[in-house]
Coordinates of N, CA and C in Angstrom, one line a residue:
X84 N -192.9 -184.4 -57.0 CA -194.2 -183.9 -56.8 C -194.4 -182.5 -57.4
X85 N -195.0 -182.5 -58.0 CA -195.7 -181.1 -58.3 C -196.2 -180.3 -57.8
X86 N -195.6 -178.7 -57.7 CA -195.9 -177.6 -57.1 C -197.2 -177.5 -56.4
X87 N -197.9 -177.6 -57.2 CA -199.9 -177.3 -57.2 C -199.8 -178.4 -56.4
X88 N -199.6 -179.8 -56.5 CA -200.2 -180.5 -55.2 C -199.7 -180.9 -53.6
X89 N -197.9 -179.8 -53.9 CA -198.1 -179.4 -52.0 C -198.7 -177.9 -51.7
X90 N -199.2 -177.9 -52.6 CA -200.5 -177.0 -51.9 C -201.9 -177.3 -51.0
X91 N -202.2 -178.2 -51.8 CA -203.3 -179.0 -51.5 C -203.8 -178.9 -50.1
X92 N -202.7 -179.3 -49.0 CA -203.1 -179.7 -47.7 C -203.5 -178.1 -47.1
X93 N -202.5 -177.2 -47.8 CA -202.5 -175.7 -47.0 C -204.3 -175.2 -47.3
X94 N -204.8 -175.5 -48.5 CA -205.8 -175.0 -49.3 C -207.1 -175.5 -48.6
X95 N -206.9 -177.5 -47.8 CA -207.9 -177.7 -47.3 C -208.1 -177.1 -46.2
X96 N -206.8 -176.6 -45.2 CA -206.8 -176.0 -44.0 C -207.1 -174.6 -43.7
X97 N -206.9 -173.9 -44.8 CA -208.0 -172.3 -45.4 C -209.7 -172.6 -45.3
X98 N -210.0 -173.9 -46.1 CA -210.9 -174.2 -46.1 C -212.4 -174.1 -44.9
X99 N -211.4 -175.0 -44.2 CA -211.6 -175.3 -43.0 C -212.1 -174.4 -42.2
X100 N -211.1 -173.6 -42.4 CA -210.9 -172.2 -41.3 C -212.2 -171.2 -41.9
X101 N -212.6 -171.3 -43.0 CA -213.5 -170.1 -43.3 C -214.5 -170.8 -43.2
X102 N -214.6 -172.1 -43.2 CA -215.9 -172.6 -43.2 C -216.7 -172.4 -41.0
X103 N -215.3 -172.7 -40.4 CA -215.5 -172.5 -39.3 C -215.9 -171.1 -38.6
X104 N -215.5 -170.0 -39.5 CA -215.5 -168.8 -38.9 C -216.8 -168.4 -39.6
X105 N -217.6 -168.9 -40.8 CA -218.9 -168.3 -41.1 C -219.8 -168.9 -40.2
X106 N -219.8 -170.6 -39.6 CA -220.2 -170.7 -38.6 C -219.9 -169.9 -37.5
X107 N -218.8 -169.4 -37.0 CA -219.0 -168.8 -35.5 C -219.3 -167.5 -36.1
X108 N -219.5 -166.9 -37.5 CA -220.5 -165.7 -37.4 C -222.1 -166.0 -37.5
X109 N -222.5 -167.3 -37.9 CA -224.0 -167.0 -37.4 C -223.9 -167.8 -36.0
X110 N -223.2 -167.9 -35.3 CA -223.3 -168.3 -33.5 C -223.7 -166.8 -33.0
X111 N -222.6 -166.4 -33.5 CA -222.4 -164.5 -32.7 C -223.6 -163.7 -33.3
X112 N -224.2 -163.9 -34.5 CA -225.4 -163.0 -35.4 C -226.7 -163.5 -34.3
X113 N -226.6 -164.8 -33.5 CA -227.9 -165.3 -32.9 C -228.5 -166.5 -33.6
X114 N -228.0 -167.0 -34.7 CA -228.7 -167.9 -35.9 C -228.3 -169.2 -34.9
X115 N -229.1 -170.5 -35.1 CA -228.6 -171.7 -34.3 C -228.1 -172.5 -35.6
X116 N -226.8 -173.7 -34.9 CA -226.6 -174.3 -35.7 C -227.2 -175.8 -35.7
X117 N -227.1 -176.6 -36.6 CA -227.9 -177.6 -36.6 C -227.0 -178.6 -37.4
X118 N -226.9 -179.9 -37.0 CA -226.2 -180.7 -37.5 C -226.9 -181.2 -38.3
X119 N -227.7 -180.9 -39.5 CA -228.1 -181.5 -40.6 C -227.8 -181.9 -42.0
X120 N -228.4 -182.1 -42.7 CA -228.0 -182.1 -44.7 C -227.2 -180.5 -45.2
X121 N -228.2 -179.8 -44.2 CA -228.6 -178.7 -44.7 C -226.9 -178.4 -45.0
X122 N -226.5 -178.5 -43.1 CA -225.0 -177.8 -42.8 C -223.7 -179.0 -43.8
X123 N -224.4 -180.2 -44.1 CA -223.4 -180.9 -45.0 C -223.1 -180.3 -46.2
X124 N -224.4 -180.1 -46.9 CA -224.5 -179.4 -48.2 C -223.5 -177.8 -47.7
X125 N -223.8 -177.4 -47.1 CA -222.8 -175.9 -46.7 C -221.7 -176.1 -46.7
X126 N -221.3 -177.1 -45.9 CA -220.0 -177.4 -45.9 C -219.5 -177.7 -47.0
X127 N -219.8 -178.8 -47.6 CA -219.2 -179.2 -49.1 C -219.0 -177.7 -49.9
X128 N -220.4 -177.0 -50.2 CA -220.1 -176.1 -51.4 C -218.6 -174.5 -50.6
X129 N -218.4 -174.8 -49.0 CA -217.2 -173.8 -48.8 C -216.3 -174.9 -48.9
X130 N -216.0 -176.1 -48.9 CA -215.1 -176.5 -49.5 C -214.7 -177.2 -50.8
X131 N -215.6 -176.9 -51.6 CA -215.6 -176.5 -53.0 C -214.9 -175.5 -53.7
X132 N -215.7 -174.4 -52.7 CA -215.5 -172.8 -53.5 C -213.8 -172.3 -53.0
X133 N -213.0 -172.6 -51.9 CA -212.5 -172.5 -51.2 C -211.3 -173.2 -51.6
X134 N -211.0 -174.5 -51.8 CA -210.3 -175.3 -52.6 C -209.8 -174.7 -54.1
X135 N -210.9 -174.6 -54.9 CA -211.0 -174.3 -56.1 C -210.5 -173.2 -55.8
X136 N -210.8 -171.6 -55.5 CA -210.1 -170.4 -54.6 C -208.6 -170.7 -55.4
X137 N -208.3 -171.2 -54.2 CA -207.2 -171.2 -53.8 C -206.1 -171.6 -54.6
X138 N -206.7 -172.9 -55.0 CA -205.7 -173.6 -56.1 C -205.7 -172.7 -57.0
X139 N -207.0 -171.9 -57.6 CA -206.7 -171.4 -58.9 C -205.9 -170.0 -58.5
X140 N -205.7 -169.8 -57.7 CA -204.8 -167.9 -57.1 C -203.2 -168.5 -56.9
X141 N -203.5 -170.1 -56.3 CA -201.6 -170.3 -56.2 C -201.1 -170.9 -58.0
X142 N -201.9 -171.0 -58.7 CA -201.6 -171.0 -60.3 C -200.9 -170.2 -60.5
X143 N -202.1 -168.8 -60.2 CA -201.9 -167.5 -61.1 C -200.3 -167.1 -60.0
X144 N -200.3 -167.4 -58.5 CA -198.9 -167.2 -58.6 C -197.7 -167.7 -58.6
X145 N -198.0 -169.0 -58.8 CA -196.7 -170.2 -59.4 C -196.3 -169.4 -60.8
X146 N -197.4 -169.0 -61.8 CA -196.9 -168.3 -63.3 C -196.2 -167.3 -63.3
X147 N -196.7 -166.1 -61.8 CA -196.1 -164.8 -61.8 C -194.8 -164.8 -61.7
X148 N -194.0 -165.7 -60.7 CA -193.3 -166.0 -60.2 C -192.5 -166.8 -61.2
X149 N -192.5 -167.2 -62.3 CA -191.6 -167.6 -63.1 C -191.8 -166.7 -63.9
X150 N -192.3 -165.8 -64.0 CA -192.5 -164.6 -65.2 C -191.7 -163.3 -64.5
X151 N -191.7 -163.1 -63.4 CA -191.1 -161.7 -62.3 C -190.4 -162.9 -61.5
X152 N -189.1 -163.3 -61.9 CA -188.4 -164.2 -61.2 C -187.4 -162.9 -60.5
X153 N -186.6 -162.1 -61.3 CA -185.9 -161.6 -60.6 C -186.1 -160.5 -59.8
X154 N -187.8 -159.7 -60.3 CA -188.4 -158.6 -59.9 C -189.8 -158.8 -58.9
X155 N -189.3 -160.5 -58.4 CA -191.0 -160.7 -57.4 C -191.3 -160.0 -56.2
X156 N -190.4 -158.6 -56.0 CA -191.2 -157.9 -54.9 C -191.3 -156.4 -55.4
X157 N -191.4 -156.4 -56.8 CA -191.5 -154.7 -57.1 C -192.9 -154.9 -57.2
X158 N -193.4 -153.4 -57.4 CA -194.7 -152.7 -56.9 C -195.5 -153.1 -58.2
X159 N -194.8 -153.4 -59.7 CA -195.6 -153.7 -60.5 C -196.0 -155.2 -60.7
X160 N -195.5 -155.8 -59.6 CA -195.6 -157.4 -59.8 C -196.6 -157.7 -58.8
X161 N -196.5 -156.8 -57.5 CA -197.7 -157.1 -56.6 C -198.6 -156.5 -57.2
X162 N -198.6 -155.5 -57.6 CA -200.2 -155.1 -58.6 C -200.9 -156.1 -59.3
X163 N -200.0 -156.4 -60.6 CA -200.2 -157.4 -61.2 C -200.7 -158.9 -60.7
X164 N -200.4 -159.4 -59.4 CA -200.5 -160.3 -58.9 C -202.3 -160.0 -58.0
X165 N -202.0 -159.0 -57.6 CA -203.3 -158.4 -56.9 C -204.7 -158.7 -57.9
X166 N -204.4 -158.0 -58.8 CA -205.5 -157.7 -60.2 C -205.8 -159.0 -60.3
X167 N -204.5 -159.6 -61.2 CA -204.7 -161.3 -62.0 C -205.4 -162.2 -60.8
X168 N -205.0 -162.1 -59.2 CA -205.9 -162.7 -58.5 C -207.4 -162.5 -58.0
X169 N -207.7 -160.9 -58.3 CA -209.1 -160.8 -58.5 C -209.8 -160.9 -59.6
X170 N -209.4 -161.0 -60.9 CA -210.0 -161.3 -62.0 C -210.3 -163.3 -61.8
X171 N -209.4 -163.7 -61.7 CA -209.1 -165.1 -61.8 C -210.5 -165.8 -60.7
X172 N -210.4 -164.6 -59.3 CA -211.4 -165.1 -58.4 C -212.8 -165.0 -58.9
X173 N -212.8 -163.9 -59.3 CA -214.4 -163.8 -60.4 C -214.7 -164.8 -61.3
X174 N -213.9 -164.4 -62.0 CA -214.6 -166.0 -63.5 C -214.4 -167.5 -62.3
X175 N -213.3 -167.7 -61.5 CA -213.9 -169.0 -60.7 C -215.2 -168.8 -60.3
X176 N -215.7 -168.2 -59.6 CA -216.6 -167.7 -58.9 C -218.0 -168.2 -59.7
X177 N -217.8 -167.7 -60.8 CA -218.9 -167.2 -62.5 C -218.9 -169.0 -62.3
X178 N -217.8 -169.6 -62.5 CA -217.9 -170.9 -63.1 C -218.4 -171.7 -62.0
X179 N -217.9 -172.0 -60.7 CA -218.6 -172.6 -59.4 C -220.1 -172.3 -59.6
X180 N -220.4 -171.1 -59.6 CA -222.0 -170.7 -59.6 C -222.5 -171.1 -60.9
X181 N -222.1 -171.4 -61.8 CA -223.0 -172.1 -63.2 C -222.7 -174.0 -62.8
X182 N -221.6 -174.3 -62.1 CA -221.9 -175.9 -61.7 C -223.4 -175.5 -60.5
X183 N -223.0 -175.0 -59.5 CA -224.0 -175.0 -58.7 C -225.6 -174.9 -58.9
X184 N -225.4 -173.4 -59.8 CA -227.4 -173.8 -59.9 C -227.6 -174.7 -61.4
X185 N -226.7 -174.1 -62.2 CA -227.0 -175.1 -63.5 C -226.7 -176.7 -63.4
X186 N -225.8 -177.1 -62.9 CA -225.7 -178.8 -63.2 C -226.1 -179.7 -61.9
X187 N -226.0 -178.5 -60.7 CA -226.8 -179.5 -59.2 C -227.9 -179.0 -59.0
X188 N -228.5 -177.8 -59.5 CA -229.9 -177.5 -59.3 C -230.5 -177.7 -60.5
X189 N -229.8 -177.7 -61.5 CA -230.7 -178.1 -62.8 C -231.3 -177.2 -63.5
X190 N -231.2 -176.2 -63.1 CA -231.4 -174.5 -63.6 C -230.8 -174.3 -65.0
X191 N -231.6 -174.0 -66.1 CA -231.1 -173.5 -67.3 C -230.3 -172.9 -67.6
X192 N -229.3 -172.9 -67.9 CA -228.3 -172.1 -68.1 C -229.1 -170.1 -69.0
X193 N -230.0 -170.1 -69.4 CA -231.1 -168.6 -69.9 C -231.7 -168.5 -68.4
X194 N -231.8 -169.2 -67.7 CA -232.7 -168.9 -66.3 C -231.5 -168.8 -65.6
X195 N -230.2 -168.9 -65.3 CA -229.3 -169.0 -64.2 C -228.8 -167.3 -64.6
X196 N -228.6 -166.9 -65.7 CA -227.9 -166.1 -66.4 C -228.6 -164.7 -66.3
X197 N -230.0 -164.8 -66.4 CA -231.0 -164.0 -66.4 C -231.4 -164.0 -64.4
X198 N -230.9 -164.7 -63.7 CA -231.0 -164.5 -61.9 C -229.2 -164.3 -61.4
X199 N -228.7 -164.0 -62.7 CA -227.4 -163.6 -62.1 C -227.6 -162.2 -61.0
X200 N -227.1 -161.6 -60.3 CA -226.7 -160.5 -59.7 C -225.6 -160.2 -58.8
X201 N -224.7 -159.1 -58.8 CA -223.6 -158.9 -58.4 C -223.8 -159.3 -56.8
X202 N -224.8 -159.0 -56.1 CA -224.9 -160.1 -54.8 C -224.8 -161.3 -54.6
X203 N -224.9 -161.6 -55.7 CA -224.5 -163.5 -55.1 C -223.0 -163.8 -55.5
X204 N -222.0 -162.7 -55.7 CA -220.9 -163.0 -55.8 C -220.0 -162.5 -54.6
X205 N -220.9 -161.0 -53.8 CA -220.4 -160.3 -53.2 C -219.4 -160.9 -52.1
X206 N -220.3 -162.1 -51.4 CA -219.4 -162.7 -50.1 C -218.1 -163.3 -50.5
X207 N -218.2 -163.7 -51.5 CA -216.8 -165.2 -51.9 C -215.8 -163.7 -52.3
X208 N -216.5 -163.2 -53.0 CA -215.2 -162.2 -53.5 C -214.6 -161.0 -52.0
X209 N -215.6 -160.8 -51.0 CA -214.8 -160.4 -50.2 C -214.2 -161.3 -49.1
X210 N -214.7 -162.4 -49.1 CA -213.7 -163.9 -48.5 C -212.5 -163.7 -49.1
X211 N -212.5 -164.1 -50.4 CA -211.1 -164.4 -51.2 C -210.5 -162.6 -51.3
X212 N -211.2 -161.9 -51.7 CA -209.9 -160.6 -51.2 C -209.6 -160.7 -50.1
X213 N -210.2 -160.8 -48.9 CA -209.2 -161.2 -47.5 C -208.2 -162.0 -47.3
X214 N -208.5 -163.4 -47.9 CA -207.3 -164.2 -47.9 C -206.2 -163.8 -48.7
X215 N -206.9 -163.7 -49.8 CA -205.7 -163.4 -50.7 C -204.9 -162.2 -50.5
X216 N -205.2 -161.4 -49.7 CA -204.4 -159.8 -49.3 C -203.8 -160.4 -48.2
X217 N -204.3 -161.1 -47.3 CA -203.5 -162.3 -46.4 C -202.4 -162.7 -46.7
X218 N -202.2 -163.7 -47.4 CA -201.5 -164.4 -48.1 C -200.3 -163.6 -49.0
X219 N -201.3 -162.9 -49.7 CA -200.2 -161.7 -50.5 C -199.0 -161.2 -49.5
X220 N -199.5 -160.7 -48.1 CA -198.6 -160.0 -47.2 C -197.5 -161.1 -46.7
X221 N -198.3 -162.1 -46.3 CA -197.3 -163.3 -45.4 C -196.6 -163.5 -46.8
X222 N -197.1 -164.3 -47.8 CA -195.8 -164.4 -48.6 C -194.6 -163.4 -49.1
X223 N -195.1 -162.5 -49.2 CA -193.9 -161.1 -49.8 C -193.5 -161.0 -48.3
X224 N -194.0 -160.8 -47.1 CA -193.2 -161.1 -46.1 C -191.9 -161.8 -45.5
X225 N -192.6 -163.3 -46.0 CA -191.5 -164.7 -45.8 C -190.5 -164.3 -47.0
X226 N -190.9 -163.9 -47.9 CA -189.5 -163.9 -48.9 C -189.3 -163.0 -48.9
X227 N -189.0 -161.4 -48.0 CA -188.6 -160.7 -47.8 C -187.2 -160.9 -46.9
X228 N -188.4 -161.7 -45.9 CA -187.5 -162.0 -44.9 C -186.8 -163.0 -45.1
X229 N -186.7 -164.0 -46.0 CA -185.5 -164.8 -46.6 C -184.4 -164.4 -47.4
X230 N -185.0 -163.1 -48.0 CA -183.9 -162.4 -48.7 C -182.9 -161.4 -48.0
X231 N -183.4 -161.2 -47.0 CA -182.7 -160.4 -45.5 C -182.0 -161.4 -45.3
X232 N -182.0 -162.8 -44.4 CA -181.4 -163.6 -44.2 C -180.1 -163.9 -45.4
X233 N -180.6 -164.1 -46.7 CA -179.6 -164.3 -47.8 C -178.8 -163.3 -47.7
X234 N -179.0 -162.0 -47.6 CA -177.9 -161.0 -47.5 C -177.3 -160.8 -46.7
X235 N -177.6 -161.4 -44.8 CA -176.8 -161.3 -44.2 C -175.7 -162.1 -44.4
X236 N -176.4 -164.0 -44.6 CA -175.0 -164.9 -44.7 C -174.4 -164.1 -45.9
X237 N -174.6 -163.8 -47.0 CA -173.6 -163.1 -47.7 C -172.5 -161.9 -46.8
X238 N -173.0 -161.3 -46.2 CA -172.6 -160.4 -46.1 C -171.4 -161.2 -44.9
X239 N -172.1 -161.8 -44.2 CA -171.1 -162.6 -42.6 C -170.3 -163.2 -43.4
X240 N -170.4 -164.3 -44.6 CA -169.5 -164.8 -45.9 C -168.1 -163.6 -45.6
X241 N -168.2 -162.2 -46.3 CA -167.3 -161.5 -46.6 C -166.8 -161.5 -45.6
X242 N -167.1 -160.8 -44.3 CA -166.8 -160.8 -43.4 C -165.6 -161.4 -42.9
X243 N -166.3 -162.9 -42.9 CA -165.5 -164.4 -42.4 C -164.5 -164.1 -43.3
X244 N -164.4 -163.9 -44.4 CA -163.1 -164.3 -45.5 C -162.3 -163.3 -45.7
X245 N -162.5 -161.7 -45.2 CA -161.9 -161.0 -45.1 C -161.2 -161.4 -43.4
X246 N -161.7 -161.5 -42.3 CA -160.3 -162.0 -41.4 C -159.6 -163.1 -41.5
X247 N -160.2 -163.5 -42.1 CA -159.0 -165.2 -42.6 C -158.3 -164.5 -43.7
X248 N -158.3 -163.5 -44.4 CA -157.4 -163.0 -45.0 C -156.5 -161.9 -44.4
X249 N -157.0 -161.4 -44.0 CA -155.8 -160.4 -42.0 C -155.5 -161.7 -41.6
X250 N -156.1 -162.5 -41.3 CA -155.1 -163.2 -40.2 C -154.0 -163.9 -40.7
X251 N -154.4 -164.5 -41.9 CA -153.3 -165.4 -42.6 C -152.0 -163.8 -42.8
X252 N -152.2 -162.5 -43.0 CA -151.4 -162.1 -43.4 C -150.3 -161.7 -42.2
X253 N -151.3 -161.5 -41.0 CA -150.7 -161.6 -39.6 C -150.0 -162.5 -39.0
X254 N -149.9 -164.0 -39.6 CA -149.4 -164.7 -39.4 C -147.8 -165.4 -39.6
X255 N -147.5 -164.5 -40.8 CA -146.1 -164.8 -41.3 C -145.5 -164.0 -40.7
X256 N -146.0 -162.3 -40.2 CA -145.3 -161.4 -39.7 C -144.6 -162.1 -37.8
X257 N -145.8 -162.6 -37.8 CA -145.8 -163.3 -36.1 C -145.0 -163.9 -35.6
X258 N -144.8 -165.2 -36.8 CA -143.6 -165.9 -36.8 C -142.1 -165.3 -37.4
X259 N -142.5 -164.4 -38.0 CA -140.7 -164.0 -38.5 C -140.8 -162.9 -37.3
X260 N -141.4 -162.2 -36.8 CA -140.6 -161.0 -36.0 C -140.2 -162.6 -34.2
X261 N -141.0 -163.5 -34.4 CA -140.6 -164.6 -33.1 C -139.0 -164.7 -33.7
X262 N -139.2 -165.6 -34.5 CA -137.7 -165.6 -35.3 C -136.7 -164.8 -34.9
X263 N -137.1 -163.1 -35.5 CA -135.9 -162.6 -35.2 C -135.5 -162.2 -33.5
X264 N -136.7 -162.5 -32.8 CA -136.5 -162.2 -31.0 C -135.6 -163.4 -31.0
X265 N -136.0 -164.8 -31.4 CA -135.0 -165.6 -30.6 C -133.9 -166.1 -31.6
X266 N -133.4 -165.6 -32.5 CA -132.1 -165.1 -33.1 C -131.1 -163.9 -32.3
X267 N -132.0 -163.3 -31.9 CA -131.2 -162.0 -31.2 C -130.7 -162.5 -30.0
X268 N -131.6 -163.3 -29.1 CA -131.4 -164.1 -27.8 C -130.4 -164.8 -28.1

């Protein structure tokens, strides 16, 4: 199975989660919700934008990560990974919003272009910088902390094979000084 699609399940369950928490911010703002088209259509396009997200940021770090294989926790690889995942979230962004008004609203591509504004990008890109500064931390975390682990069993490794090397040397002495007690007896 391919990398990209055990992602998939984690990607729907982000999904999910942001789609749920913009509802419980218009519960808390006072706004009512309503089980209609309306909230179908909403839902679909956060899990559109959200999916898409996601998949396209664990690309950009499936690539990083074979590119900074031996260097994936120095300071120039989380930059790089930071940047390439906000550039990447934008042009997604750019492209979701030219399907949405251009090919489901039917909007000209001179008229979509010309009602562009940096507001209608503002929310998704401070969504996806949260997750992704999320994500960025828990991952460099979990493989931190796997690399901790790796160096302990290394280190308990030496450890282990340094007293199996005392003991085996303790051992011949053990038996030859028994020897010479019950030669002497």
């Amino acid at each position: 199975m391919k990398p990209i699609f055990k992602e998939i399940p984690r990607a729907i369950i982000i999904s999910l989660t942001i789609f749920f928490v913009l509802v419980l911010i218009r519960l808390i703002t006072g706004n009512s919700i309503t089980f209609n088209y309306a909230l179908l259509v909403n839902f679909g396009y956060t899990m559109l934008y959200g999916l898409t997200l996601y998949l396209s940021n664990a690309i950009v770090f499936m690539y990083l990560d074979k590119v900074f294989q031996a260097e994936r926790f120095t300071p120039k690889r989380i930059l790089i990974g930071f940047v390439l995942s906000f550039l990447v979230s934008v042009l997604v962004i750019f492209f979701l919003r030219i399907f949405e008004d251009v090919i489901v609203d039917g909007l000209s591509f001179s008229v979509f272009l010309s009602q562009e504004h940096m507001a209608n990008y503002l929310v998704a890109i401070i969504i996806t910088l949260v997750v992704t500064l999320a994500f960025h931390a828990f991952y460099f975390y979990k493989a931190y902390a796997e690399n901790k682990v790796k160096e302990q069993k290394v280190i308990a490794g030496t450890a282990s094979a340094q007293f199996e090397s005392l003991k085996n040397q303790i051992d011949p002495h053990f038996l030859f000084n028994s020897l010479n007690v019950l030669s002497s007896l």
